[in-house]
Short mmCIF file of C-alpha atoms in Angstrom, two decimals:
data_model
loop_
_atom_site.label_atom_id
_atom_site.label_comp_id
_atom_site.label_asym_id
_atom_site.label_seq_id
_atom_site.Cartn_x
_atom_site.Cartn_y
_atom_site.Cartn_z
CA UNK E 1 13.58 180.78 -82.21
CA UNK E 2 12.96 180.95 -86.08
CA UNK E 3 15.10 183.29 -87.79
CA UNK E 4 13.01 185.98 -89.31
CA UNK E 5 16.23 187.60 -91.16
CA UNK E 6 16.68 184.23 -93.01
CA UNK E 7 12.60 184.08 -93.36
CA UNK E 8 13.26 187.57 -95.52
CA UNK E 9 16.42 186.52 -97.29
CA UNK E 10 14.27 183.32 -98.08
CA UNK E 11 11.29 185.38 -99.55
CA UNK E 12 13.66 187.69 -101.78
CA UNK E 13 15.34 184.80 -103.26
CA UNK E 14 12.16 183.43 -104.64
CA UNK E 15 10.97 186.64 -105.77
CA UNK E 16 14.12 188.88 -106.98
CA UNK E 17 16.87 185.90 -107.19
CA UNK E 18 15.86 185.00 -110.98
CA UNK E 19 16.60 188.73 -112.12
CA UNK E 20 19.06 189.07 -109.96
CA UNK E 21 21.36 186.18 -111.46
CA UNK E 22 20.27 186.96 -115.26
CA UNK E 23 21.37 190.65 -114.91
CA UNK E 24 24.89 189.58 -113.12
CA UNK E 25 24.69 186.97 -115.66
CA UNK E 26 24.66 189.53 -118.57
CA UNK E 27 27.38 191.60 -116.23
CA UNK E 28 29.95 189.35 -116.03
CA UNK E 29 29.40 186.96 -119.07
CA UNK E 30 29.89 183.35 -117.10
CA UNK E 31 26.82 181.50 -115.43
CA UNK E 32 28.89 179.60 -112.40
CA UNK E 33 30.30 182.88 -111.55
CA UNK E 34 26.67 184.76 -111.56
CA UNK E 35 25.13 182.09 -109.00
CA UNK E 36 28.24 182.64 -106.96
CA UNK E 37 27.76 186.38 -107.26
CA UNK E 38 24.36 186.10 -106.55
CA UNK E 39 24.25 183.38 -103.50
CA UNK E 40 27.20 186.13 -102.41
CA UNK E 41 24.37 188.88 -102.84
CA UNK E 42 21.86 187.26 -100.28
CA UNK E 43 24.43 186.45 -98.22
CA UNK E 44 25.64 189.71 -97.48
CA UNK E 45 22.20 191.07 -97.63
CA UNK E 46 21.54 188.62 -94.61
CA UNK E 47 24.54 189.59 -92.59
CA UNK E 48 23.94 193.22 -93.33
CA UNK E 49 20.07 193.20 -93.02
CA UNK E 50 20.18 195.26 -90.07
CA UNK E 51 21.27 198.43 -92.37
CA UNK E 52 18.62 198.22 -94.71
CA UNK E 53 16.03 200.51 -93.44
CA UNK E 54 13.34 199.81 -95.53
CA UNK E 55 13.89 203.63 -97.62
CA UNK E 56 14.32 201.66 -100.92
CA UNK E 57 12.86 198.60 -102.31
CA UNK E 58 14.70 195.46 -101.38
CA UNK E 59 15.22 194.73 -104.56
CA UNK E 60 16.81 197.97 -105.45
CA UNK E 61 19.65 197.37 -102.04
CA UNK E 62 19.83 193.77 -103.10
CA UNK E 63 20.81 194.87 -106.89
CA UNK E 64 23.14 197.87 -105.20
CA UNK E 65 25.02 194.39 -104.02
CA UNK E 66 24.96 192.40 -106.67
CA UNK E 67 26.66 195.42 -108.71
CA UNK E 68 29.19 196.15 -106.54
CA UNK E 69 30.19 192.74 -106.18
CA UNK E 70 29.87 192.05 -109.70
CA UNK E 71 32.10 195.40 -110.32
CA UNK E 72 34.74 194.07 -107.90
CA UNK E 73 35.18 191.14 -109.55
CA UNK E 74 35.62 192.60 -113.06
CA UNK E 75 38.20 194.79 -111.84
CA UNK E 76 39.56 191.59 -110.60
CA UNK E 77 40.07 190.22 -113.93
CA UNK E 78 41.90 192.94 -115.07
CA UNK E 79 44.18 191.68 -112.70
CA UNK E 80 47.03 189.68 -113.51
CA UNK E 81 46.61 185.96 -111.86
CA UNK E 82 49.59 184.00 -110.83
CA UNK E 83 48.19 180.44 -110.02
CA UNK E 84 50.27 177.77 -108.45
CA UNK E 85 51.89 175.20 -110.57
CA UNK E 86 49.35 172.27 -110.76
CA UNK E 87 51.01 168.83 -109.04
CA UNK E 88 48.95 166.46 -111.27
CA UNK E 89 46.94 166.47 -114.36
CA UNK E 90 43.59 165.53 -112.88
CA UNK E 91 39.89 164.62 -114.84
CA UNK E 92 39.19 168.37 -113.78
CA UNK E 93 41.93 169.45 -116.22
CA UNK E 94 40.26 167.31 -119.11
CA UNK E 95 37.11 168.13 -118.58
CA UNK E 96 36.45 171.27 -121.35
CA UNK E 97 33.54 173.59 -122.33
CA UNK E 98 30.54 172.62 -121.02
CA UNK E 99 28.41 171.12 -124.38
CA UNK E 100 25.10 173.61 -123.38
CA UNK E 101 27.85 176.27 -123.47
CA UNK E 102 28.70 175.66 -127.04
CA UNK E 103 24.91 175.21 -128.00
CA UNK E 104 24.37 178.01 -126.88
CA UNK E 105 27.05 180.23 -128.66
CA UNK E 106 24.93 179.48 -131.69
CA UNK E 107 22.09 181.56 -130.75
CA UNK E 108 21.89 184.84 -132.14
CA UNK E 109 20.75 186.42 -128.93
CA UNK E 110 24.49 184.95 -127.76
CA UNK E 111 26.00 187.70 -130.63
CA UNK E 112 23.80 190.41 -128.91
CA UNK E 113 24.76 189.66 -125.54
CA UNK E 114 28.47 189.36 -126.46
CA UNK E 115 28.50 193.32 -127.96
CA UNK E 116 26.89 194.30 -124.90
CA UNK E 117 29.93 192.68 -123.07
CA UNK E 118 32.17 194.83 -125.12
CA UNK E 119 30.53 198.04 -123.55
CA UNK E 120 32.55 199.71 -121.12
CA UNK E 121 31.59 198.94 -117.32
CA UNK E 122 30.30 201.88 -116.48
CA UNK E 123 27.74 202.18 -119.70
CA UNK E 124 27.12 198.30 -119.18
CA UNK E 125 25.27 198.35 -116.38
CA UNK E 126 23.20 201.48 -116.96
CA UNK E 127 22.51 199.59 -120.98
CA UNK E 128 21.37 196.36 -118.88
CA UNK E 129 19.21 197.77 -116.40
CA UNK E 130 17.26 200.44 -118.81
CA UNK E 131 16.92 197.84 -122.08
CA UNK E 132 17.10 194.37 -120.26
CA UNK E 133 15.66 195.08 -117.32
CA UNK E 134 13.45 197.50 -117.53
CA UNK E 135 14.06 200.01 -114.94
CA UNK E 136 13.27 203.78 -114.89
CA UNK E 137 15.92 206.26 -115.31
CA UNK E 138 15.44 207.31 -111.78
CA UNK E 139 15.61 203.63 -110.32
CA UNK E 140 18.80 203.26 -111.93
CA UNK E 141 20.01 206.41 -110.13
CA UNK E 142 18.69 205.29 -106.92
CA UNK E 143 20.42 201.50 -107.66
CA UNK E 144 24.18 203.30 -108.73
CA UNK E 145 23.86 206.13 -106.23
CA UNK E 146 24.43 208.46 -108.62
CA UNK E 147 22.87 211.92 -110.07
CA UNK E 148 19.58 211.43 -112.65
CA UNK E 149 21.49 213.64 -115.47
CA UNK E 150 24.54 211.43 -114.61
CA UNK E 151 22.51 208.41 -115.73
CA UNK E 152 21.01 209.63 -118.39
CA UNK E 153 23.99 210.81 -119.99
CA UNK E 154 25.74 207.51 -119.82
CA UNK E 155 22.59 206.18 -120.93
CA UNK E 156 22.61 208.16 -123.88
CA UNK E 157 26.77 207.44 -124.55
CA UNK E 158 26.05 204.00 -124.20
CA UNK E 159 23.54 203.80 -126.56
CA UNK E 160 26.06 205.29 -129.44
CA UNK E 161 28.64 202.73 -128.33
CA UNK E 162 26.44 199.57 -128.49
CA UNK E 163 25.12 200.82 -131.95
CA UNK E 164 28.33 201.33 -132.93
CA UNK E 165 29.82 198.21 -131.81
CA UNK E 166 26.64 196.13 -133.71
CA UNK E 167 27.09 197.82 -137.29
CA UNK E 168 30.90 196.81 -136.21
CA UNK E 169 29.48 192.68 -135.73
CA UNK E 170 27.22 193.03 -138.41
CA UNK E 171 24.06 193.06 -136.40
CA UNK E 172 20.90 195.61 -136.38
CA UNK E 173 20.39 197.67 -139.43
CA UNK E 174 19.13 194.88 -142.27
CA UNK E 175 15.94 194.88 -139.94
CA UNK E 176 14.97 197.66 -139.17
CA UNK E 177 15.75 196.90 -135.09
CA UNK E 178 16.26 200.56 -134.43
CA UNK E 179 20.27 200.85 -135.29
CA UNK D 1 10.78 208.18 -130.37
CA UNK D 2 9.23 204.98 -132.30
CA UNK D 3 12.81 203.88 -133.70
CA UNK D 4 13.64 203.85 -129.37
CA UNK D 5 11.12 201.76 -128.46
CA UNK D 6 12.00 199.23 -131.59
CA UNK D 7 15.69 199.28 -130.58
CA UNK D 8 14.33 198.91 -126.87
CA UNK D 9 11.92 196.08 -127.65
CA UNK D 10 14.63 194.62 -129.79
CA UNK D 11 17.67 194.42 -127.35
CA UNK D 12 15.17 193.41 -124.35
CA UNK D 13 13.60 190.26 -126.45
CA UNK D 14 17.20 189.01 -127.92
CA UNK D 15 18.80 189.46 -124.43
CA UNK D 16 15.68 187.99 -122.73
CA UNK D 17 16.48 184.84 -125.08
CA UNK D 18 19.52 184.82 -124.37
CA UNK D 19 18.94 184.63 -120.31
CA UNK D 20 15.47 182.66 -120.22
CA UNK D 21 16.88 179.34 -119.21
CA UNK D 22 19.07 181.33 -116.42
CA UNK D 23 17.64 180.37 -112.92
CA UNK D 24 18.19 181.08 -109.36
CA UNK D 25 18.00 177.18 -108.58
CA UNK D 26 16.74 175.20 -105.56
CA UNK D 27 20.14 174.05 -105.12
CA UNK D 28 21.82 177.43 -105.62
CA UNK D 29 19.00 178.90 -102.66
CA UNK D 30 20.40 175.92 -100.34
CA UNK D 31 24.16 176.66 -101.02
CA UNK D 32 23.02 179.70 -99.52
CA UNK D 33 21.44 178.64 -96.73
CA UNK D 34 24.47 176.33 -96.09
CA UNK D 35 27.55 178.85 -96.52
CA UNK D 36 25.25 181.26 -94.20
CA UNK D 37 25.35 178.36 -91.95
CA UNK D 38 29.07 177.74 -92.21
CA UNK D 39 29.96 181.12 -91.70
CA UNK D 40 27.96 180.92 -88.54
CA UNK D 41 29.63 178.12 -87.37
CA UNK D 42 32.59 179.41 -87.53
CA UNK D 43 32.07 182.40 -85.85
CA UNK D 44 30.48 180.56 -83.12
CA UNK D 45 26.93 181.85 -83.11
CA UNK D 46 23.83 180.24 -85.15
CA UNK D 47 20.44 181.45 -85.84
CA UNK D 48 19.17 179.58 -88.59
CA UNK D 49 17.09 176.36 -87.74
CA UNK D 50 18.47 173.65 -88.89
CA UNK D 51 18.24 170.12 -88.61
CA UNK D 52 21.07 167.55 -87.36
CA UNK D 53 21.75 166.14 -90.73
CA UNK D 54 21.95 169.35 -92.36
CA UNK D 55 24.28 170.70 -89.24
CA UNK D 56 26.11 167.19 -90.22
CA UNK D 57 26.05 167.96 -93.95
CA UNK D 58 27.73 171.53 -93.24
CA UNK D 59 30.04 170.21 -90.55
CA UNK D 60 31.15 167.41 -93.68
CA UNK D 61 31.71 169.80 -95.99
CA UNK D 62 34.31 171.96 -93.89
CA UNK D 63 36.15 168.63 -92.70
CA UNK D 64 36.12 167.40 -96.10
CA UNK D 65 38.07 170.95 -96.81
CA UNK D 66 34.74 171.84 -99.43
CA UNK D 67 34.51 175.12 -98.14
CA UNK D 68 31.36 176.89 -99.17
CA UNK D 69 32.78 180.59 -97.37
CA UNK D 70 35.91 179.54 -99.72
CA UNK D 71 33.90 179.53 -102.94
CA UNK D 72 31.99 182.46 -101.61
CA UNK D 73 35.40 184.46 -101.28
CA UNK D 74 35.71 186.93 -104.81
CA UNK D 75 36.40 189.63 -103.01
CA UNK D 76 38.88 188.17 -100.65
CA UNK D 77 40.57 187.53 -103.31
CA UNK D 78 40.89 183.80 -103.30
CA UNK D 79 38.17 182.67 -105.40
CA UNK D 80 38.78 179.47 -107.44
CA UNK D 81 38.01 180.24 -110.80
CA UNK D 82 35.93 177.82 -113.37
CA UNK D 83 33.19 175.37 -113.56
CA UNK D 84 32.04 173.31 -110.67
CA UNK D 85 33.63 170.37 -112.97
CA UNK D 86 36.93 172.03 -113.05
CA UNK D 87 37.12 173.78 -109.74
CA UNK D 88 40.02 172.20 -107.62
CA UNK D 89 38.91 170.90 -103.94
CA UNK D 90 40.80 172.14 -101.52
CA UNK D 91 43.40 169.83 -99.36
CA UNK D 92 42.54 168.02 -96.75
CA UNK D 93 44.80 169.43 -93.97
CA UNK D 94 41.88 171.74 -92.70
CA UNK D 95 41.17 173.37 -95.77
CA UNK D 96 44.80 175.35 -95.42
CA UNK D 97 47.31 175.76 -98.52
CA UNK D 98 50.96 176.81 -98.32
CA UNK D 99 52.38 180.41 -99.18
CA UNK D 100 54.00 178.54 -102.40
CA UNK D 101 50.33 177.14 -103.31
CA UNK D 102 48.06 180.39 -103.38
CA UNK D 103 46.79 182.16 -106.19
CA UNK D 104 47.90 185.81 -105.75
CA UNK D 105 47.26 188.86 -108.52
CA UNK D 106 49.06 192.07 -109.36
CA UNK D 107 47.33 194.88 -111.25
CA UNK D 108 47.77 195.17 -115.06
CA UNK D 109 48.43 198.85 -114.88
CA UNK D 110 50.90 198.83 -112.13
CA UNK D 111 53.01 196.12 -113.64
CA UNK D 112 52.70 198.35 -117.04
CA UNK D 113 53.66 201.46 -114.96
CA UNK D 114 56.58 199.71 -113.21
CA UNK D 115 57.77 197.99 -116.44
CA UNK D 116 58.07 201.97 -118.11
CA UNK D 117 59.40 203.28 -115.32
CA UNK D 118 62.26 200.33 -115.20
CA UNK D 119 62.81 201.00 -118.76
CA UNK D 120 63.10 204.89 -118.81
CA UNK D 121 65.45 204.61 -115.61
CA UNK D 122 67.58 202.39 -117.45
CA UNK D 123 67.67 204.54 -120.30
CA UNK D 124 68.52 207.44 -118.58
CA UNK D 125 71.45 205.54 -116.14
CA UNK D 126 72.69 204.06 -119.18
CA UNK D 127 72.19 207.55 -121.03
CA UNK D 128 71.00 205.32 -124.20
CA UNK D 129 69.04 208.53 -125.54
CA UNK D 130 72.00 210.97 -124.94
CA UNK D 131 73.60 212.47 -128.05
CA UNK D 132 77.02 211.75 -128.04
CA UNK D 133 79.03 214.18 -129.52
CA UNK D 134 81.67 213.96 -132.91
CA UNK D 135 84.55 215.21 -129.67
CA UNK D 136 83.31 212.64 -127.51
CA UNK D 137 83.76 209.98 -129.87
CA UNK D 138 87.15 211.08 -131.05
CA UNK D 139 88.12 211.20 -126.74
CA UNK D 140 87.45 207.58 -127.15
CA UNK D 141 89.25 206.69 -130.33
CA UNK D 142 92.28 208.04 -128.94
CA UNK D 143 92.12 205.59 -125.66
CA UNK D 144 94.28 202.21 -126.46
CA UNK D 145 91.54 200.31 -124.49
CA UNK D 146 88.04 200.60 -124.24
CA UNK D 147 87.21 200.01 -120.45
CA UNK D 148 83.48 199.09 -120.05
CA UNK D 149 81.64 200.46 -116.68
CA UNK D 150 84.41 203.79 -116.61
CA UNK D 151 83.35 206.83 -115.76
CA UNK D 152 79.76 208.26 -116.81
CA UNK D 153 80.18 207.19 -120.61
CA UNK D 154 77.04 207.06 -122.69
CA UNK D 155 76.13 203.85 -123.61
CA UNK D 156 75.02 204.42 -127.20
CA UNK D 157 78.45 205.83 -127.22
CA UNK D 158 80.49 202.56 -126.03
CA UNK D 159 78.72 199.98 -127.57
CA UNK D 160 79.46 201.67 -130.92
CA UNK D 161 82.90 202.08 -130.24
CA UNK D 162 83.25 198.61 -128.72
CA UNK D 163 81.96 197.20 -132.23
CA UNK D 164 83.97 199.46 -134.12
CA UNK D 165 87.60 199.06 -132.32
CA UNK D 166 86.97 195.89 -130.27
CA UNK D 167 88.64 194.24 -132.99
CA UNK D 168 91.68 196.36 -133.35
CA UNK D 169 92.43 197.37 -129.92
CA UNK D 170 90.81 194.61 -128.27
CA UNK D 171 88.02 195.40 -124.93
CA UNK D 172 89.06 194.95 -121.77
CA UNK D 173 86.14 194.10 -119.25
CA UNK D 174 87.53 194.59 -115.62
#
């Protein structure tokens, strides 16, 4: 028998996984980790299919995911990692930076991106899904499960912080962008 | 309201540049489909269709000790960190790694709390911070040896004494 729960994790990766992977992408700075987080979305969205009920839009439940796990694995880093002591030095160890990676650094978008990343979590993701993304105010309540005054006061906060932190890098003002 | 919309317009286009080559791939969609099917496997029940060389390709990848559900595994706290060109396969013996080998991570704020809390109760035992009195130094001037560890004695107290007499009474460490 075909698998109609795959069938529907099949049709929402074609149609939300793109924005799903650029906003965890802008989340957690790091593109390996973002497809990771994001296969991880539709994976749990496939085990757990059986509690969506259809109230919200899939993508809304399936970006509800992808922000929790991203979340968890920020608070993660704040972790301190003891790693095993490496046996041998292997290519894997040579192997640096990626050369796309450092291309990429060049691009002024990159400097935007990176004082976004300085944002506090919490402001982050309520920054990235009203100015990148494009969702409504009450969306982004529905998404974070949280109060519509709640949102738009961090929404507001936010704001300050990221202009702050761009007259900080040097970015904004000379063109009239708004800061 | 206009300077909003520029700033809006502004942040979306820059960050849009910044993300327009980002892609859900084809391969990234079938990584999917295969950990979905690993997991599966290994809790014994399987709905996708598949055919026998994919079955084969996800049976290969657990024997080979590739684990897709291990890559998958952030929150279980056992992710490998890195590019796929400098994440470390996993050994051979089923996939398994010794206490000695794993990864394991303490939280920055308890470590900070514990070191403060090791440093204050040190303080304190030691009574580092305690004022030691003009009488309590003279008590000690009059001993002919300074005995280290005796009694409750600050230890501000002692380890000026110690430099101040060690050389004409001598210290005696029991």
């Amino acid at each position: 028998m075909e698998d109609l729960g795959w069938q529907k994790v099949v049709e929402w990766m074609e149609k939300y996984g793109n924005r799903i992977i650029r906003v965890v992408y802008l989340l957690v700075n790091d593109y390996h980790l973002a497809e990771e987080i994001t296969q991880e979305v539709f994976i749990q969205a496939y085990n757990s299919l059986e509690s969506f009920r259809g109230e919200s839009s899939p993508y809304t439940w399936l970006y509800r995911i992808a922000l929790n796990l991203s979340k968890n694995y920020l608070k993660r880093k704040e972790r301190i990692s003891f790693l095993p002591f490496k046996e041998e030095a292997g290519e894997e160890d040579i192997l640096t930076e990626p050369v796309e990676e450092q291309v990429i650094k060049l691009v002024a978008g990159h400097r935007v991106r990176e004082c976004v990343g300085q944002l506090p979590l919490a402001y982050r993701e309520v920054i990235i899904l009203y100015y990148y993304d494009g969702l409504k105010i009450a969306e982004i309540a529905g998404v974070l499960e949280q109060p519509v005054g709640t949102v738009k006061s961090k929404l507001s906060r936010g704001r300050e912080l990221l202009e702050k932190i761009f007259r900080k890098e040097g970015l904004g003002d000379e063109e009239g962008r708004g800061v | 309201m206009k300077r909003e919309e520029e700033f809006k317009n502004w942040l979306q286009r820059s960050l849009q540049e910044e993300t327009k080559d980002i892609y859900f791939t084809a391969q990234a969609k079938e990584e999917v489909r295969l950990r979905i099917l690993e997991r599966q496997k290994q809790s014994g029940k399987n709905t996708i269709r598949c055919s026998p060389a994919e079955e084969k390709s996800a049976e290969l990848l657990q024997e080979d000790g590739y684990s897709f559900a291990s890559r998958g595994s952030i929150l279980r706290g056992t992710k490998q960190m890195g590019t796929p060109q400098t994440r470390r396969r996993q050994p051979k013996n089923g996939g398994l790694l010794g206490w000695w080998q794993q990864e394991f991570t303490l939280s920055l704020k308890a470590v900070a709390i514990y070191l403060v809390i090791l440093i204050l109760f040190g303080a304190f035992y030691t009574r580092t911070f305690f004022y030691v009195s003009p009488r309590q130094i003279a008590k000690f001037e009059q001993r002919e040896q300074i005995i280290l560890h005796d009694e409750r004695v600050p230890f501000g107290a002692r380890q000026h004494l110690v430099a101040s007499l060690d050389r004409v009474k001598g210290v005696d460490r029991p």
